[in-house]
Amino acid sequence: MGHINHKDLWEAVHLEMITGIELDMMSEPEFCKFCVKGKATRHFFPKESETEYTKYGEKVVADTWGPAQIESLGGAKYYYLNFDKYSHEEYIDFLCCKSDTFTHYKEYEAWVKIQCDAPIVIYGCDREGEFMSKEFSEYLK
């Protein structure tokens, strides 16, 4: 529910619209955390990033998915996705296990260097285990 605000309550008592209530108009109103929450506003996220990337590899975001219920003919149960924010190209590899992610990252990085003549500058991921191995972390430093 809620409650009436202090100004309107004081006015109603002052105009004798409400009787039987004694108000000390010199005291500060009590803090109400629910009033604060109710009046809080939030800023919405933009539908698209305001950052404009100007070259391939400037920012790449990655994720994995799986396991699939059924293996592929090659034995893969996972896929690994790299998405370039400049070109909006997706590069997908199929993995037998998530621990293969680092090997496939190095293949993708080599592909970007050869095909696009560019380094990967920023590499974003969800920081799940497949991206946080010591070997992977050391390599990206």
PDB file of C-alpha atoms in Angstrom:
ATOM      1  CA  MET A   1       0.000   0.000   0.000  1.00  0.00           C
ATOM      2  CA  GLY A   2       1.635   3.203   1.125  1.00  0.00           C
ATOM      3  CA  HIS A   3       0.954   6.262   3.218  1.00  0.00           C
ATOM      4  CA  ILE A   4       0.022   9.872   2.734  1.00  0.00           C
ATOM      5  CA  ASN A   5       2.916  12.304   2.440  1.00  0.00           C
ATOM      6  CA  HIS A   6       3.704  14.530   5.402  1.00  0.00           C
ATOM      7  CA  LYS A   7       2.722  17.831   3.754  1.00  0.00           C
ATOM      8  CA  ASP A   8      -0.744  16.583   2.781  1.00  0.00           C
ATOM      9  CA  LEU A   9      -1.258  15.001   6.216  1.00  0.00           C
ATOM     10  CA  TRP A  10      -0.339  18.283   7.937  1.00  0.00           C
ATOM     11  CA  GLU A  11      -2.681  20.210   5.616  1.00  0.00           C
ATOM     12  CA  ALA A  12      -5.579  17.807   6.275  1.00  0.00           C
ATOM     13  CA  VAL A  13      -5.085  18.107  10.057  1.00  0.00           C
ATOM     14  CA  HIS A  14      -4.626  21.896   9.837  1.00  0.00           C
ATOM     15  CA  LEU A  15      -7.888  22.278   7.840  1.00  0.00           C
ATOM     16  CA  GLU A  16      -9.604  19.927  10.347  1.00  0.00           C
ATOM     17  CA  MET A  17     -10.411  17.425   7.592  1.00  0.00           C
ATOM     18  CA  ILE A  18      -8.908  14.835   9.955  1.00  0.00           C
ATOM     19  CA  THR A  19      -9.475  15.045  13.687  1.00  0.00           C
ATOM     20  CA  GLY A  20      -8.005  13.217  16.635  1.00  0.00           C
ATOM     21  CA  ILE A  21      -4.405  13.452  15.426  1.00  0.00           C
ATOM     22  CA  GLU A  22      -1.798  15.581  17.156  1.00  0.00           C
ATOM     23  CA  LEU A  23       1.121  16.552  14.906  1.00  0.00           C
ATOM     24  CA  ASP A  24       4.314  18.280  15.960  1.00  0.00           C
ATOM     25  CA  MET A  25       4.992  20.377  12.875  1.00  0.00           C
ATOM     26  CA  MET A  26       8.463  21.306  14.167  1.00  0.00           C
ATOM     27  CA  SER A  27       9.729  17.710  14.075  1.00  0.00           C
ATOM     28  CA  GLU A  28      11.353  16.160  11.026  1.00  0.00           C
ATOM     29  CA  PRO A  29       9.368  13.436   9.250  1.00  0.00           C
ATOM     30  CA  GLU A  30      10.678   9.916   9.845  1.00  0.00           C
ATOM     31  CA  PHE A  31      12.802   8.374   7.124  1.00  0.00           C
ATOM     32  CA  CYS A  32      10.797   5.900   5.023  1.00  0.00           C
ATOM     33  CA  LYS A  33      12.951   3.587   2.907  1.00  0.00           C
ATOM     34  CA  PHE A  34       9.897   2.518   0.896  1.00  0.00           C
ATOM     35  CA  CYS A  35       9.181   6.126  -0.109  1.00  0.00           C
ATOM     36  CA  VAL A  36      12.778   6.479  -1.256  1.00  0.00           C
ATOM     37  CA  LYS A  37      12.559   3.250  -3.269  1.00  0.00           C
ATOM     38  CA  GLY A  38       9.250   4.310  -4.785  1.00  0.00           C
ATOM     39  CA  LYS A  39      10.651   7.634  -5.949  1.00  0.00           C
ATOM     40  CA  ALA A  40      13.900   6.187  -7.272  1.00  0.00           C
ATOM     41  CA  THR A  41      14.413   6.303 -11.000  1.00  0.00           C
ATOM     42  CA  ARG A  42      16.677   4.236 -13.154  1.00  0.00           C
ATOM     43  CA  HIS A  43      18.423   5.007 -16.361  1.00  0.00           C
ATOM     44  CA  PHE A  44      17.780   2.614 -19.179  1.00  0.00           C
ATOM     45  CA  PHE A  45      20.589   1.041 -21.157  1.00  0.00           C
ATOM     46  CA  PRO A  46      20.834   2.202 -24.744  1.00  0.00           C
ATOM     47  CA  LYS A  47      19.633  -0.338 -27.322  1.00  0.00           C
ATOM     48  CA  GLU A  48      23.011  -0.181 -29.033  1.00  0.00           C
ATOM     49  CA  SER A  49      26.507   0.545 -27.811  1.00  0.00           C
ATOM     50  CA  GLU A  50      27.491   4.161 -28.178  1.00  0.00           C
ATOM     51  CA  THR A  51      31.073   3.078 -28.867  1.00  0.00           C
ATOM     52  CA  GLU A  52      31.851   2.922 -32.553  1.00  0.00           C
ATOM     53  CA  TYR A  53      34.642   0.542 -33.419  1.00  0.00           C
ATOM     54  CA  THR A  54      36.771   1.530 -36.385  1.00  0.00           C
ATOM     55  CA  LYS A  55      38.758  -1.592 -37.206  1.00  0.00           C
ATOM     56  CA  TYR A  56      38.571  -5.341 -37.154  1.00  0.00           C
ATOM     57  CA  GLY A  57      39.728  -6.898 -33.874  1.00  0.00           C
ATOM     58  CA  GLU A  58      39.349  -3.689 -31.884  1.00  0.00           C
ATOM     59  CA  LYS A  59      36.843  -5.530 -29.679  1.00  0.00           C
ATOM     60  CA  VAL A  60      35.886  -9.189 -29.893  1.00  0.00           C
ATOM     61  CA  VAL A  61      33.387 -10.797 -27.524  1.00  0.00           C
ATOM     62  CA  ALA A  62      33.237 -14.540 -27.016  1.00  0.00           C
ATOM     63  CA  ASP A  63      31.079 -17.218 -25.450  1.00  0.00           C
ATOM     64  CA  THR A  64      30.603 -20.958 -25.421  1.00  0.00           C
ATOM     65  CA  TRP A  65      27.435 -23.025 -25.469  1.00  0.00           C
ATOM     66  CA  GLY A  66      26.737 -26.597 -24.543  1.00  0.00           C
ATOM     67  CA  PRO A  67      26.686 -29.436 -23.922  1.00  0.00           C
ATOM     68  CA  ALA A  68      24.290 -30.448 -26.651  1.00  0.00           C
ATOM     69  CA  GLN A  69      22.195 -33.534 -25.954  1.00  0.00           C
ATOM     70  CA  ILE A  70      23.469 -35.180 -29.139  1.00  0.00           C
ATOM     71  CA  GLU A  71      27.074 -35.179 -30.349  1.00  0.00           C
ATOM     72  CA  SER A  72      27.877 -34.063 -33.883  1.00  0.00           C
ATOM     73  CA  LEU A  73      29.358 -36.553 -36.327  1.00  0.00           C
ATOM     74  CA  GLY A  74      32.785 -35.176 -35.394  1.00  0.00           C
ATOM     75  CA  GLY A  75      32.117 -35.675 -31.669  1.00  0.00           C
ATOM     76  CA  ALA A  76      31.431 -32.018 -30.798  1.00  0.00           C
ATOM     77  CA  LYS A  77      29.010 -31.194 -27.993  1.00  0.00           C
ATOM     78  CA  TYR A  78      29.873 -27.491 -27.614  1.00  0.00           C
ATOM     79  CA  TYR A  79      30.334 -24.457 -29.776  1.00  0.00           C
ATOM     80  CA  TYR A  80      32.607 -21.482 -29.284  1.00  0.00           C
ATOM     81  CA  LEU A  81      31.598 -18.117 -30.740  1.00  0.00           C
ATOM     82  CA  ASN A  82      33.741 -15.039 -31.416  1.00  0.00           C
ATOM     83  CA  PHE A  83      31.903 -11.865 -32.434  1.00  0.00           C
ATOM     84  CA  ASP A  84      33.789  -8.887 -33.874  1.00  0.00           C
ATOM     85  CA  LYS A  85      32.095  -5.626 -32.807  1.00  0.00           C
ATOM     86  CA  TYR A  86      33.386  -3.678 -35.825  1.00  0.00           C
ATOM     87  CA  SER A  87      32.330  -5.999 -38.646  1.00  0.00           C
ATOM     88  CA  HIS A  88      29.561  -7.824 -36.750  1.00  0.00           C
ATOM     89  CA  GLU A  89      31.008 -11.073 -38.085  1.00  0.00           C
ATOM     90  CA  GLU A  90      30.594 -14.263 -36.109  1.00  0.00           C
ATOM     91  CA  TYR A  91      33.235 -16.963 -36.098  1.00  0.00           C
ATOM     92  CA  ILE A  92      32.017 -20.309 -34.741  1.00  0.00           C
ATOM     93  CA  ASP A  93      34.057 -23.384 -33.852  1.00  0.00           C
ATOM     94  CA  PHE A  94      32.695 -26.692 -32.628  1.00  0.00           C
ATOM     95  CA  LEU A  95      34.356 -28.258 -29.596  1.00  0.00           C
ATOM     96  CA  CYS A  96      34.415 -31.730 -28.094  1.00  0.00           C
ATOM     97  CA  CYS A  97      34.980 -30.228 -24.645  1.00  0.00           C
ATOM     98  CA  LYS A  98      35.129 -26.715 -23.205  1.00  0.00           C
ATOM     99  CA  SER A  99      38.780 -27.144 -22.295  1.00  0.00           C
ATOM    100  CA  ASP A 100      39.542 -26.891 -26.043  1.00  0.00           C
ATOM    101  CA  THR A 101      38.513 -23.208 -25.999  1.00  0.00           C
ATOM    102  CA  PHE A 102      42.052 -21.855 -25.589  1.00  0.00           C
ATOM    103  CA  THR A 103      43.387 -23.847 -28.559  1.00  0.00           C
ATOM    104  CA  HIS A 104      40.535 -22.577 -30.726  1.00  0.00           C
ATOM    105  CA  TYR A 105      41.099 -19.005 -29.501  1.00  0.00           C
ATOM    106  CA  LYS A 106      44.699 -19.154 -30.744  1.00  0.00           C
ATOM    107  CA  GLU A 107      43.436 -20.431 -34.118  1.00  0.00           C
ATOM    108  CA  TYR A 108      40.927 -17.563 -34.292  1.00  0.00           C
ATOM    109  CA  GLU A 109      43.578 -15.009 -33.313  1.00  0.00           C
ATOM    110  CA  ALA A 110      45.870 -16.310 -36.085  1.00  0.00           C
ATOM    111  CA  TRP A 111      42.975 -16.123 -38.571  1.00  0.00           C
ATOM    112  CA  VAL A 112      42.310 -12.473 -37.622  1.00  0.00           C
ATOM    113  CA  LYS A 113      46.005 -11.585 -38.011  1.00  0.00           C
ATOM    114  CA  ILE A 114      46.307 -13.279 -41.409  1.00  0.00           C
ATOM    115  CA  GLN A 115      42.908 -12.513 -42.965  1.00  0.00           C
ATOM    116  CA  CYS A 116      42.321  -9.037 -41.517  1.00  0.00           C
ATOM    117  CA  ASP A 117      45.880  -7.880 -40.828  1.00  0.00           C
ATOM    118  CA  ALA A 118      44.817  -6.847 -37.332  1.00  0.00           C
ATOM    119  CA  PRO A 119      45.491  -7.804 -33.725  1.00  0.00           C
ATOM    120  CA  ILE A 120      42.727  -8.518 -31.216  1.00  0.00           C
ATOM    121  CA  VAL A 121      42.874  -5.468 -28.950  1.00  0.00           C
ATOM    122  CA  ILE A 122      40.019  -6.100 -26.489  1.00  0.00           C
ATOM    123  CA  TYR A 123      38.732  -9.615 -25.829  1.00  0.00           C
ATOM    124  CA  GLY A 124      35.513  -9.789 -23.829  1.00  0.00           C
ATOM    125  CA  CYS A 125      34.006 -12.912 -22.303  1.00  0.00           C
ATOM    126  CA  ASP A 126      31.706 -13.968 -19.470  1.00  0.00           C
ATOM    127  CA  ARG A 127      34.661 -15.072 -17.310  1.00  0.00           C
ATOM    128  CA  GLU A 128      33.470 -18.660 -17.111  1.00  0.00           C
ATOM    129  CA  GLY A 129      35.993 -21.411 -16.408  1.00  0.00           C
ATOM    130  CA  GLU A 130      36.882 -22.104 -20.047  1.00  0.00           C
ATOM    131  CA  PHE A 131      38.185 -18.525 -20.371  1.00  0.00           C
ATOM    132  CA  MET A 132      39.848 -18.326 -16.960  1.00  0.00           C
ATOM    133  CA  SER A 133      42.427 -21.102 -17.142  1.00  0.00           C
ATOM    134  CA  LYS A 134      45.913 -20.092 -16.050  1.00  0.00           C
ATOM    135  CA  GLU A 135      47.226 -20.802 -19.552  1.00  0.00           C
ATOM    136  CA  PHE A 136      44.554 -18.596 -21.191  1.00  0.00           C
ATOM    137  CA  SER A 137      44.969 -15.761 -18.662  1.00  0.00           C
ATOM    138  CA  GLU A 138      48.760 -15.725 -18.985  1.00  0.00           C
ATOM    139  CA  TYR A 139      48.528 -15.716 -22.777  1.00  0.00           C
ATOM    140  CA  LEU A 140      46.191 -12.701 -22.854  1.00  0.00           C
ATOM    141  CA  LYS A 141      48.331 -10.556 -20.509  1.00  0.00           C
TER     142      LYS A 141
END
